[in-house]
Each structure stands twice: as structure tokens, then as C-alpha cells.
């Protein structure tokens, strides 16, 4: 970001005083200890003063972190961990004897160790990874980097990073690999430990700091891409991704501009990974549910690749403006799909997204703060606001703006936007001002944009106006669903012959939305006739289970519980738990208690709230 900081800071979810100092570079020297289940070592921050006022302290974010020592420019300053302030952790306060002149930098070194309460790291046993080795990975979005090391844990600050990581198992990081070195056995090194070094020379926000270590193998999926995953899963993952990855990169480059991060790689994580993907630079983290054996779910990569521009290169200044990350990314993803598969596929994906948006609004309530596009997160945990709303409401808004100025003119704005804000962070008001400025000399487009009710789009809760979608690819899905709703037909396997998995998804989404759920017999007939329960595609089977749970179809209760013990992706886990809880609360609670240590801490926390509320479990 630029050194012109809004005062007070734009991000309410950090305890750092980043309006006084900016982190320009981070170097971590960490040891990954699988036995102790912690990461320990030294982190060095280069902090630049950006204020004329003589700031007498540096404040950094920490959470459940053991800080052992602090050194400032070679000297030991007075420092203290302030009392914990939920949900943001404990500020690390470093006192300065003298102020730091505007533009000058200081070097801050800290010795730290993660604790068992760290919310960013998941430690997996060999049994959980289906191998002979343990595994660990970080998930730092939104505000969890502070539980790995002290930092300015806000997307409004970007800096370069060097990773020096000791581990007995292969390491992946959100930077380019620049070397692997064997280490001798020592006080902090086990036999076979290696030092893995990475550098990220494009400034990134703290939430894109990423590490993973485990029994990881790699295979090429394109001229500038590899896939990394467990050795047993490698061949299937390579097949799934090698056909589309480079084509996707070349396509998005034509929409925006050349890819900036040198390599685009994919790390397919163990099943407990809580998201479809996480756009960590250089290495996208991806759900194993994407590897479905039919190449039907590789659009996850289209989305995460698009994040290389939106989110990674151009970032939201705070999580209150998360729609800028996800709305723009979903927009680029669907433009990419249209370019590769044909224009109807853009609306096909949008229709699926609209259903997801409706579900999220219904879950929160149509007047809830978190159903707005720009939300108020003061004193709140950004994780609690996470849903499809910033993705789909943001996409709908950008598509609306595209229609206001015409697609051809909008196409010229896309690279301008990403060029203007590259390596910076922005909020919704920066975006609005930039867009209006770009079209200021175009009388027609300027008038159209000035007629937009910006405040309604930004601040009105609930659903936005529904677009007119091209339904050519889904009409057959709607037609079959209507037959099931009336019940006046004899289902046959041929009903869905030749359908893509996404068409099945639209059909099942429509069935779930019936005013009157299927009855138990119809649910069982659907499952046996179409073979949904036997599908290897989790997008399909999870939606069938949701429809069947609404039907109180007891034949899916146990299979649902079994699936919940194999998949940790919140997109599937949370809706299935909610519906299983309504159908058989005892089984839902039993299933959670059995599998809670399998889930990532973020997922575990949110499912616990879904099942038991925010208070004590009952």
C-alpha cells in the first residue's frame, strides 16, 4: 500500500498501530516440530515509520502465541503482551525511547513459539493423511497469522517475505523455492531435517503467509505449474489438472494482463482442509474434493487462479470490504469460464451461485448486517461473516456495472483497475472513485455510473435485484425437477443421461428449494434411480444428502455421518451438520464429537456454533 494511510486506520480487526509503522519485509526462521506440534524460531520485521509524529511504541498482533524475546535494532527494548482482547488476541507492545523519523526503518527481531491454541495451524496424524507421516498446514485468512508470529495482521499492509523453514518432511510455502539444504543433527534438528528456503518478492498481506509440510510429492501440470500432494494421490491429481491449468492461465492473461507470480502451482491438501481453495501465492491450496475423477470440479482452480489478480495483487483494505476480493475473483472466474467453455457457462455458474447466495441470506436472515456487501466488523470476528454473500453479491454488482457501461467498455476498465491498484490495498470508496474517474470523459458511461444507487448496493441487506440469467443449460434441470415436484412421472436413469455434474448440482439445488420437501419414498427412489449416493463427486453426493435429510430419509443418516468423517470442507460440512441436526440431533452431536479433531480449528469452531450456539455446549 502507499504510505498515505487513512487516519484512523481502515481496518478495525487489527490491534497493530499500522498508521504509525508499516511492515515492508518479513523474514521467518522457523523449525517445524511434529512431535511437539509447534513452530518455533525467529521472525524479523522491517518496520518503516510513516508519520511525522514521534510514535513511542510499536503495536503488533498476536494470539495464543508464546513470545520469548524481543530485540530492536540490536538492543533489548521494554516490551509486554497486553491483556487479551477478544476476538483479536493480545497486542505485543514494544516501547521506543525515541521516535522514529518519517521514512526511516527499524529492525525488530522476535523469538516465538506457537501454542496448542494456535488457530492457524492444523496438525494431522498419519491416519488423517492416509500415509505413514504426519502433516501440517496453515490457514491464515482472515486474522490467524497473528497466532503464528507477531505481525501487522491486516490486509491493508503488504510486504515481501523470506521463508527459512527447517522440517524433517518436504515444505511448501507461499513463495518461490530458492534452495533446499541438508542439516546436521543438532539441538533443534532431527536426523534428516532439511532447511527449505523460499522468497516472495511481490508484497503480500499477512493472511497470504502460508506453510505446509508432510509427505508431499510433485508432478508437472503445465509449463509453469506443478501439482503437489501425497504420493498415493499424485497421479489422480495430475490427471485432473493437467488438461486445464495452463489454458486457464493463458485465458485470464488475455482478460487482465500477464501473470505476475512466475509459477502457478497447486497443493492438494488432506481431506480436513476447510475451504474449496485458498489463494496462497505461488501455491494455491486446494480441496481434495476437487479430485473427482471426472474433471468436473476444476473450476476451483479457475477461481483461485483469478485470485492471483484479485486479492493477491490487488487486496481489500479490510475484511469489511471482502467483496472486492471475492466479487472480482468470482467475476474473473466466470469470464474465464465463458472464454473457455462458451458464454452460456457464465450464467450457468451464476445460477448455481445465486442459489448459494439465497441460502446464505436465508441462513443469516435478510436484514442481517452480514448480508450487506460492505459490512460493519468493528469488534467482530471476520470468520463469523464468512459466506457466499461477498462472492455472489459482489459478482452481481460487477456484472450490473458491466451492463451499465457495456461489456466492450468494461473490458478496457478491467486491466486499468488491476494496474492502478497492483501491490496495493483499497476499499469500496477507492474502487468507486477510480471507476468514475476512468469513465469521466465518456458522457454516456459516466451518466450511467452516476445514476447507480451506490449506497443501496453497498449497504442494503438481503438479496440484490436478480439478474436475467441465460437458462439454456439449466432448463432441462428445471424441467426434471418440476416433474419430481409434481410426482406425476416414472423416473428412469435415462433422465440424466449426458448431464454434466454441474447440471446435476442445479437439479438437486432446485429440489432442495421445493416449498414442500420430497417425501422419504421419493428421496430413496431418486437416490437409487440416479445413483447419486454412489457418486465420487462430493458436490453431487452432498447435495443429494441435503435433499434427502430434508425429506427425513433415514437411509442417508448414516452415510451423511460417514461423509462428515471424511470431508472437512465447510461448504459441505456446515450445511450437512445443520440438516442432520434437524433430522437426528443425537447423531449430529455424536458425529461431531467423533470427528471434531479431524476438522481444521476454523471449521471446528463454526460447526460448534452451528450445533450448540455461542455459549456452552448443551
XYZ file of C-alpha atoms in Angstrom:
618
model
C 0.000 0.000 0.000
C 1.066 3.598 -0.289
C 2.439 5.476 2.702
C -0.622 7.690 2.712
C -2.675 5.986 5.426
C -6.214 6.898 6.309
C -6.250 8.011 9.952
C -7.724 6.308 11.859
C -6.726 3.035 10.140
C -9.214 1.467 7.765
C -9.081 -1.979 9.337
C -10.947 -2.431 12.648
C -9.797 -6.053 13.021
C -6.181 -5.377 13.957
C -4.620 -4.205 17.221
C -1.486 -3.000 15.432
C -0.646 0.679 15.014
C -0.017 0.404 11.298
C -0.907 4.056 10.873
C 2.488 4.753 12.535
C 4.628 1.947 11.100
C 4.412 -0.292 8.034
C 5.937 -3.760 7.718
C 7.912 -3.717 4.475
C 9.696 -7.070 4.848
C 9.331 -10.200 6.979
C 11.925 -12.932 7.416
C 10.974 -16.080 9.314
C 13.460 -18.661 10.553
C 11.215 -21.447 11.789
C 11.510 -25.053 12.858
C 8.500 -27.315 12.353
C 8.315 -29.817 15.209
C 5.792 -32.578 14.564
C 6.342 -34.232 17.938
C 5.682 -31.058 19.934
C 3.160 -29.855 17.356
C 4.559 -26.364 17.243
C 6.534 -23.935 15.103
C 9.339 -22.086 16.852
C 12.160 -19.794 15.901
C 12.890 -16.225 14.999
C 10.952 -13.661 12.984
C 12.430 -10.361 11.812
C 10.240 -7.456 10.711
C 11.460 -4.370 8.879
C 9.152 -1.563 10.016
C 9.042 1.801 8.292
C 7.863 4.933 10.096
C 5.130 6.709 8.137
C 4.202 9.530 10.460
C 5.784 12.815 11.442
C 4.569 12.327 14.998
C 7.111 10.678 17.283
C 5.368 7.378 17.964
C 6.585 5.995 21.295
C 5.530 2.403 20.701
C 5.104 -0.350 18.162
C 1.960 -2.482 18.477
C 1.748 -5.867 16.762
C -0.971 -8.518 16.619
C -0.502 -11.815 18.447
C -2.938 -14.526 19.512
C -2.247 -17.519 21.765
C 1.432 -17.035 20.949
C 4.478 -17.528 23.164
C 6.805 -14.533 22.692
C 10.170 -15.271 24.322
C 12.423 -12.381 23.365
C 12.359 -9.057 21.508
C 15.322 -7.156 20.025
C 15.000 -3.736 18.359
C 17.926 -2.581 16.221
C 20.259 -4.801 18.229
C 19.045 -3.643 21.644
C 16.540 -5.097 24.097
C 13.583 -2.722 24.444
C 10.865 -2.731 27.051
C 8.071 -4.946 25.769
C 4.876 -6.523 27.027
C 1.974 -8.672 25.874
C -1.160 -6.693 26.671
C -4.289 -8.416 28.070
C -6.221 -10.481 25.555
C -8.955 -8.561 23.719
C -11.450 -10.879 22.039
C -11.627 -11.766 19.250
C -8.366 -10.075 18.245
C -5.809 -11.551 20.616
C -3.102 -9.842 22.657
C -1.236 -6.827 21.329
C 2.535 -7.006 21.607
C 3.664 -3.570 22.822
C 7.272 -2.540 22.189
C 8.234 0.760 23.815
C 10.511 3.195 21.978
C 12.819 5.540 23.825
C 12.893 7.920 20.882
C 10.525 8.386 17.978
C 11.473 7.130 14.530
C 11.825 9.740 11.808
C 9.300 9.591 8.982
C 10.632 7.337 6.237
C 13.234 5.640 8.443
C 13.083 1.919 9.229
C 13.796 -0.174 12.295
C 14.625 -3.874 12.525
C 12.568 -5.848 15.023
C 13.548 -9.447 15.854
C 11.411 -11.727 17.998
C 11.844 -15.243 19.301
C 8.476 -17.018 19.257
C 6.724 -20.340 19.595
C 3.206 -21.361 18.637
C 0.948 -22.984 21.224
C -1.674 -25.722 21.120
C -4.311 -22.970 20.907
C -2.931 -21.662 17.614
C -5.893 -21.117 15.286
C -3.920 -21.042 12.019
C -2.275 -24.461 12.060
C -3.763 -27.892 11.710
C -1.593 -30.824 12.763
C -2.611 -34.143 11.240
C -1.699 -37.641 12.335
C -0.580 -40.206 9.733
C -4.034 -41.777 9.972
C -5.630 -38.481 8.971
C -3.397 -38.183 5.910
C -3.705 -41.802 4.779
C 0.092 -42.145 4.875
C 2.924 -43.107 7.223
C 3.771 -39.497 8.037
C 2.218 -36.576 9.916
C 1.245 -33.364 8.154
C 0.752 -29.705 8.971
C -0.625 -26.728 7.109
C -1.558 -23.162 7.869
C -4.790 -21.370 7.021
C -4.187 -17.732 7.944
C -7.153 -15.955 6.381
C -8.707 -13.896 7.818
C -6.889 -12.927 11.056
C -4.973 -16.043 12.056
C -1.389 -15.167 11.060
C -1.122 -13.483 14.462
C -1.251 -16.936 16.052
C 1.867 -17.976 14.062
C 4.068 -14.927 14.649
C 3.691 -11.274 15.753
C 2.718 -9.146 12.781
C 0.524 -6.375 11.478
C -2.272 -8.793 10.729
C -4.238 -6.654 8.303
C -4.680 -6.799 4.518
C -4.052 -3.045 4.493
C -0.303 -3.717 4.881
C 1.800 -5.531 2.291
C 5.432 -6.584 2.428
C 7.924 -9.007 0.938
C 8.720 -12.276 2.746
C 11.614 -14.700 3.079
C 10.927 -18.163 4.490
C 13.732 -20.245 6.051
C 11.989 -23.380 7.284
C 13.521 -26.441 8.974
C 11.482 -29.637 8.741
C 12.018 -33.393 8.527
C 9.393 -33.524 5.759
C 9.056 -31.593 2.462
C 7.858 -27.987 2.814
C 5.612 -25.795 0.649
C 5.371 -22.021 1.190
C 3.714 -19.046 -0.484
C 6.930 -18.056 -2.219
C 9.338 -19.269 -4.901
C 11.709 -22.028 -3.800
C 15.341 -20.879 -3.841
C 17.010 -23.837 -2.189
C 16.940 -26.953 -0.016
C 19.859 -27.750 2.289
C 20.564 -30.829 4.388
C 21.177 -30.060 8.057
C 23.318 -31.967 10.503
C 21.734 -33.267 13.665
C 21.761 -30.526 16.297
C 19.861 -29.138 19.259
C 16.942 -28.062 17.126
C 17.307 -30.530 14.286
C 16.276 -34.135 13.940
C 18.031 -36.668 11.701
C 17.054 -35.945 8.121
C 15.930 -32.401 8.789
C 16.361 -30.004 5.871
C 16.313 -26.246 5.504
C 13.821 -25.090 2.879
C 14.194 -21.523 1.647
C 11.600 -19.512 -0.259
C 11.243 -15.866 -1.203
C 8.208 -13.781 -2.065
C 9.387 -10.581 -3.724
C 5.919 -9.290 -4.560
C 4.497 -7.580 -1.432
C 1.710 -9.637 0.137
C -0.647 -9.106 3.092
C -0.157 -11.200 6.216
C -3.077 -13.535 5.527
C -1.264 -14.907 2.462
C 1.592 -16.229 4.607
C 1.379 -19.996 4.113
C 3.294 -23.122 5.123
C 2.641 -26.816 4.662
C 4.840 -29.796 5.427
C 4.259 -33.502 5.045
C 4.742 -36.469 2.752
C 4.435 -34.331 -0.383
C 5.297 -35.337 -3.947
C 5.104 -33.229 -7.107
C 4.260 -33.681 -10.780
C 4.035 -31.199 -13.691
C 0.610 -29.968 -14.844
C 1.853 -27.308 -17.267
C 4.946 -25.384 -18.385
C 4.879 -23.147 -15.284
C 2.839 -25.321 -12.935
C 3.137 -28.407 -10.740
C 0.671 -30.195 -8.526
C 1.837 -31.287 -5.073
C 0.042 -33.827 -2.893
C 0.506 -37.198 -1.206
C 2.423 -39.763 -3.307
C -0.590 -42.079 -3.470
C -2.866 -39.290 -4.684
C -0.404 -37.697 -7.112
C -1.311 -39.494 -10.328
C -5.053 -38.786 -9.964
C -4.406 -35.135 -9.117
C -2.087 -34.705 -12.082
C -4.674 -36.188 -14.455
C -7.412 -33.966 -13.036
C -5.460 -30.717 -13.522
C -3.037 -31.130 -16.428
C -5.643 -30.539 -19.137
C -6.888 -27.158 -17.910
C -4.285 -25.333 -15.802
C -2.178 -23.649 -18.494
C -5.257 -22.981 -20.626
C -6.822 -21.170 -17.671
C -3.665 -19.097 -17.083
C -3.439 -18.059 -20.743
C -7.142 -17.183 -20.772
C -7.101 -14.952 -17.689
C -3.968 -13.239 -19.005
C -5.999 -12.110 -22.028
C -8.737 -10.714 -19.769
C -6.374 -8.823 -17.427
C -2.625 -8.867 -18.184
C 0.322 -11.309 -17.904
C 0.530 -13.474 -14.802
C 2.829 -11.819 -12.247
C 3.853 -14.584 -9.829
C 6.178 -16.636 -12.123
C 4.791 -20.046 -11.151
C 1.211 -21.164 -10.577
C 1.200 -24.389 -8.562
C -1.476 -26.351 -6.728
C -1.149 -28.109 -3.370
C -3.958 -30.620 -2.915
C -4.375 -30.885 0.833
C -5.662 -33.676 3.075
C -9.453 -34.004 3.437
C -9.770 -31.796 6.528
C -8.886 -28.626 4.592
C -11.838 -26.309 5.355
C -12.159 -24.453 2.040
C -12.516 -25.219 -1.641
C -9.274 -23.423 -2.164
C -7.014 -20.824 -0.616
C -5.272 -18.486 -2.982
C -1.829 -18.524 -1.366
C 0.615 -17.037 -3.917
C 2.689 -19.479 -5.992
C 0.889 -22.424 -4.359
C -2.897 -22.497 -4.357
C -4.163 -24.723 -1.560
C -6.967 -26.893 -2.913
C -9.547 -29.256 -1.508
C -9.198 -32.948 -2.360
C -12.936 -32.932 -3.161
C -11.836 -31.276 -6.419
C -10.184 -34.552 -7.455
C -13.390 -36.281 -8.510
C -12.109 -38.369 -11.435
C -14.271 -36.525 -13.968
C -12.560 -33.100 -14.262
C -15.923 -31.579 -13.365
C -14.665 -29.583 -10.371
C -11.507 -27.973 -11.763
C -13.265 -24.607 -11.835
C -11.992 -24.339 -8.256
C -8.666 -23.636 -9.965
C -10.266 -21.028 -12.220
C -11.376 -19.211 -9.062
C -8.093 -19.489 -7.150
C -6.064 -18.554 -10.224
C -8.213 -15.433 -10.601
C -7.232 -14.568 -7.027
C -3.685 -14.105 -8.340
C -5.022 -10.787 -9.595
C -7.893 -10.046 -7.208
C -6.942 -10.498 -3.571
C -3.270 -11.286 -4.036
C -2.099 -8.491 -6.340
C -4.971 -6.106 -5.518
C -6.300 -6.599 -1.982
C -9.233 -5.440 0.103
C -8.037 -2.951 2.722
C -10.096 -4.668 5.409
C -12.475 -7.599 5.733
C -15.367 -5.126 5.746
C -14.679 -4.775 2.012
C -14.147 -8.504 1.379
C -16.442 -8.310 -1.654
C -13.620 -6.560 -3.542
C -11.512 -9.721 -3.204
C -14.215 -12.288 -3.790
C -16.620 -10.416 -6.054
C -13.860 -9.514 -8.504
C -12.417 -13.036 -8.311
C -15.786 -14.659 -8.989
C -16.284 -12.209 -11.862
C -12.904 -13.107 -13.437
C -13.567 -16.815 -12.857
C -16.842 -16.647 -14.763
C -15.377 -14.557 -17.561
C -12.678 -17.221 -17.798
C -15.307 -19.979 -17.929
C -17.159 -18.139 -20.676
C -13.971 -17.760 -22.710
C -13.075 -21.449 -22.351
C -16.495 -23.145 -22.442
C -18.793 -20.618 -24.101
C -20.822 -17.648 -22.864
C -23.783 -19.700 -21.527
C -21.442 -21.245 -18.948
C -21.023 -17.855 -17.286
C -24.721 -17.722 -16.477
C -24.747 -21.449 -15.701
C -22.214 -20.833 -12.935
C -24.064 -17.666 -11.895
C -27.303 -19.605 -11.433
C -25.542 -22.029 -9.074
C -24.037 -19.011 -7.308
C -27.420 -17.302 -6.969
C -28.792 -20.365 -5.170
C -25.805 -20.244 -2.829
C -26.469 -16.540 -2.232
C -30.121 -17.235 -1.408
C -29.055 -19.932 1.059
C -26.610 -17.598 2.813
C -29.148 -14.770 3.097
C -31.707 -17.211 4.478
C -29.183 -18.561 6.986
C -28.307 -15.103 8.351
C -31.741 -13.524 7.890
C -32.438 -10.997 5.140
C -31.912 -7.981 7.407
C -28.653 -9.193 8.973
C -25.554 -6.988 8.849
C -23.553 -9.781 7.232
C -25.896 -9.841 4.220
C -24.676 -6.395 3.185
C -21.932 -6.036 0.617
C -19.951 -3.640 2.824
C -20.266 -4.901 6.396
C -19.514 -3.480 9.827
C -16.956 -5.729 11.534
C -15.963 -3.482 14.422
C -15.500 -5.761 17.429
C -16.433 -8.808 15.359
C -14.580 -11.844 14.064
C -14.374 -11.776 10.241
C -14.733 -15.572 10.204
C -18.275 -15.187 11.558
C -19.213 -13.120 8.499
C -17.802 -15.637 6.022
C -20.373 -16.840 3.479
C -21.117 -16.803 -0.247
C -22.505 -13.254 0.049
C -19.336 -11.270 -0.756
C -18.689 -13.656 -3.655
C -22.127 -13.591 -5.230
C -23.384 -10.148 -4.266
C -20.047 -8.727 -5.366
C -20.207 -10.607 -8.663
C -23.777 -9.475 -9.278
C -22.761 -5.849 -8.672
C -19.800 -6.010 -11.055
C -21.957 -7.649 -13.726
C -24.528 -4.889 -13.218
C -21.820 -2.242 -13.689
C -20.612 -4.056 -16.805
C -24.129 -3.848 -18.235
C -24.368 -0.148 -17.352
C -21.310 0.823 -19.405
C -21.437 -2.059 -21.989
C -19.190 -5.096 -21.995
C -16.680 -3.702 -24.513
C -16.057 -0.581 -22.450
C -15.928 -2.588 -19.220
C -13.260 -4.810 -20.774
C -10.984 -1.760 -21.013
C -11.518 -0.959 -17.352
C -10.509 -4.407 -16.057
C -6.746 -4.084 -16.771
C -6.851 -0.433 -15.669
C -8.255 -1.424 -12.274
C -5.653 -4.117 -11.679
C -2.810 -1.918 -12.935
C -3.859 1.048 -10.786
C -4.110 -0.922 -7.542
C -1.429 -3.592 -8.167
C 0.565 -4.343 -4.989
C -1.799 -2.103 -3.030
C -4.936 -2.387 -0.910
C -8.171 -0.490 -1.436
C -11.677 -0.111 -0.078
C -15.033 0.242 -1.810
C -14.742 4.025 -1.961
C -11.363 3.836 -3.734
C -12.960 1.498 -6.261
C -15.912 3.804 -6.844
C -13.704 6.869 -7.294
C -11.385 5.024 -9.671
C -14.247 3.731 -11.800
C -15.944 7.125 -12.057
C -12.627 8.764 -12.916
C -11.852 6.224 -15.637
C -15.146 6.873 -17.432
C -15.334 10.619 -16.661
C -14.664 11.624 -20.279
C -17.234 9.154 -21.645
C -20.508 11.060 -21.408
C -22.809 8.051 -21.760
C -20.908 5.705 -19.440
C -20.306 8.470 -16.903
C -24.002 9.289 -16.699
C -24.878 5.611 -16.315
C -22.419 5.186 -13.443
C -23.511 8.360 -11.686
C -27.089 7.076 -11.845
C -26.086 3.923 -9.947
C -27.507 3.822 -6.425
C -24.141 3.094 -4.854
C -25.318 3.314 -1.263
C -28.061 0.754 -1.840
C -25.626 -1.695 -3.377
C -23.070 -1.183 -0.603
C -25.315 -1.085 2.461
C -28.691 -2.710 1.774
C -29.007 -6.134 3.438
C -30.579 -9.131 1.775
C -30.682 -10.125 -1.874
C -29.807 -7.668 -4.648
C -32.048 -7.394 -7.742
C -31.985 -10.750 -9.519
C -30.308 -10.644 -12.952
C -31.882 -12.132 -16.040
C -29.849 -15.311 -16.483
C -29.420 -17.284 -19.695
C -31.027 -20.566 -18.629
C -30.271 -22.559 -21.807
C -28.025 -25.020 -19.944
C -30.322 -25.419 -16.947
C -33.814 -25.561 -18.430
C -33.554 -29.346 -18.690
C -32.618 -29.436 -14.982
C -35.591 -27.273 -14.023
C -37.895 -29.398 -16.178
C -36.864 -32.639 -14.473
C -37.124 -31.012 -11.040
C -40.679 -29.867 -11.791
C -41.623 -33.453 -12.602
C -40.303 -34.564 -9.236
C -42.185 -31.776 -7.526
C -45.499 -32.881 -9.034
C -44.638 -36.563 -8.680
C -46.570 -37.380 -11.840
C -43.951 -39.306 -13.779
C -41.932 -42.513 -13.687
C -38.217 -41.711 -13.094
C -35.622 -43.515 -15.185
C -31.834 -43.494 -15.232
C -32.013 -42.007 -18.732
C -33.472 -38.794 -17.261
C -29.963 -37.504 -16.571
C -28.063 -39.240 -19.362
C -25.330 -36.992 -20.747
C -25.631 -34.460 -17.953
C -22.586 -32.744 -16.500
C -22.053 -32.855 -12.753
C -22.950 -29.163 -12.610
C -26.305 -29.863 -14.239
C -26.950 -32.465 -11.543
C -25.987 -29.817 -8.976
C -28.559 -27.378 -10.395
C -31.208 -30.093 -10.393
C -30.515 -31.001 -6.752
C -30.344 -27.341 -5.707
C -33.792 -26.911 -7.240
C -35.106 -29.997 -5.441
C -33.760 -28.648 -2.139
C -35.691 -25.426 -2.727
C -39.075 -27.156 -3.106
C -41.738 -25.495 -0.961
C -42.656 -28.987 0.202
C -39.646 -31.299 0.621
C -39.570 -34.699 -1.059
C -41.140 -37.449 0.966
C -38.979 -40.293 2.217
C -40.032 -42.702 -0.531
C -39.322 -40.197 -3.319
C -35.920 -39.453 -1.830
C -34.997 -43.123 -1.821
C -36.283 -43.588 -5.370
C -34.221 -40.629 -6.591
C -31.075 -41.944 -4.937
C -31.424 -45.479 -6.284
C -32.576 -44.493 -9.788
C -29.880 -41.890 -10.442
C -27.119 -43.360 -8.269
C -26.405 -40.058 -6.540
C -25.344 -41.634 -3.252
C -22.653 -43.656 -5.042
C -21.160 -40.644 -6.838
C -17.466 -39.916 -6.266
C -18.227 -36.230 -6.824
C -18.784 -34.669 -3.397
C -20.565 -31.691 -4.985
C -23.238 -34.163 -6.121
C -23.458 -36.563 -3.196
C -23.532 -33.820 -0.550
C -26.410 -32.072 -2.280
C -28.322 -35.325 -2.582
C -27.834 -35.922 1.142
C -29.101 -32.412 1.869
C -32.277 -33.016 -0.145
C -32.707 -36.425 1.493
C -32.170 -35.055 5.002
C -34.895 -32.508 4.361
C -37.070 -35.482 3.399
C -36.155 -37.107 6.744
C -34.933 -40.088 4.704
C -33.321 -42.276 7.364
C -31.353 -44.259 4.780
C -28.978 -41.286 4.334
C -28.457 -40.500 8.023
C -25.555 -42.917 8.496
C -23.957 -42.206 5.070
C -24.110 -38.485 5.883
C -22.341 -39.102 9.189
C -19.727 -41.172 7.356
C -19.143 -38.418 4.792
C -18.725 -35.897 7.619
C -15.861 -38.039 8.887
C -14.092 -37.916 5.525
C -14.533 -34.318 4.349
C -13.595 -31.126 6.187
C -14.602 -28.567 3.559
C -17.012 -26.152 5.249
C -19.090 -25.739 2.100
C -20.272 -29.320 2.646
C -19.737 -29.828 6.366
C -21.765 -26.935 7.763
C -24.992 -27.441 5.729
C -24.896 -31.200 6.318
C -24.482 -30.765 10.064
C -27.319 -28.256 10.227
C -29.704 -30.587 8.382
C -28.534 -33.723 10.214
C -29.054 -31.806 13.446
C -32.690 -31.152 12.443
C -33.249 -34.744 11.358
C -31.368 -36.576 14.145
C -29.699 -34.294 16.687
C -28.205 -37.146 18.685
C -26.416 -38.475 15.588
C -25.250 -34.984 14.608
C -23.733 -34.390 18.051
C -22.223 -37.872 18.167
C -20.717 -37.389 14.704
C -19.200 -34.039 15.657
C -17.725 -35.341 18.896
C -16.205 -38.253 16.995
C -14.685 -36.109 14.242
C -14.024 -32.711 15.843
C -10.265 -33.297 15.997
C -10.292 -34.159 12.288
C -11.591 -30.696 11.365
C -9.491 -27.585 10.978
C -9.820 -25.236 14.004
C -11.787 -22.693 11.950
C -14.250 -25.343 10.782
C -14.496 -26.924 14.229
C -15.285 -23.573 15.820
C -18.004 -22.657 13.324
C -19.694 -26.091 13.386
C -19.665 -25.940 17.185
C -21.514 -22.610 16.960
C -23.968 -24.111 14.447
C -24.750 -27.044 16.727
C -24.507 -25.540 20.176
C -24.723 -21.775 19.736
C -22.112 -19.379 21.079
C -22.448 -20.489 24.682
C -21.523 -23.695 26.427
C -22.415 -26.917 24.676
C -25.635 -28.472 25.873
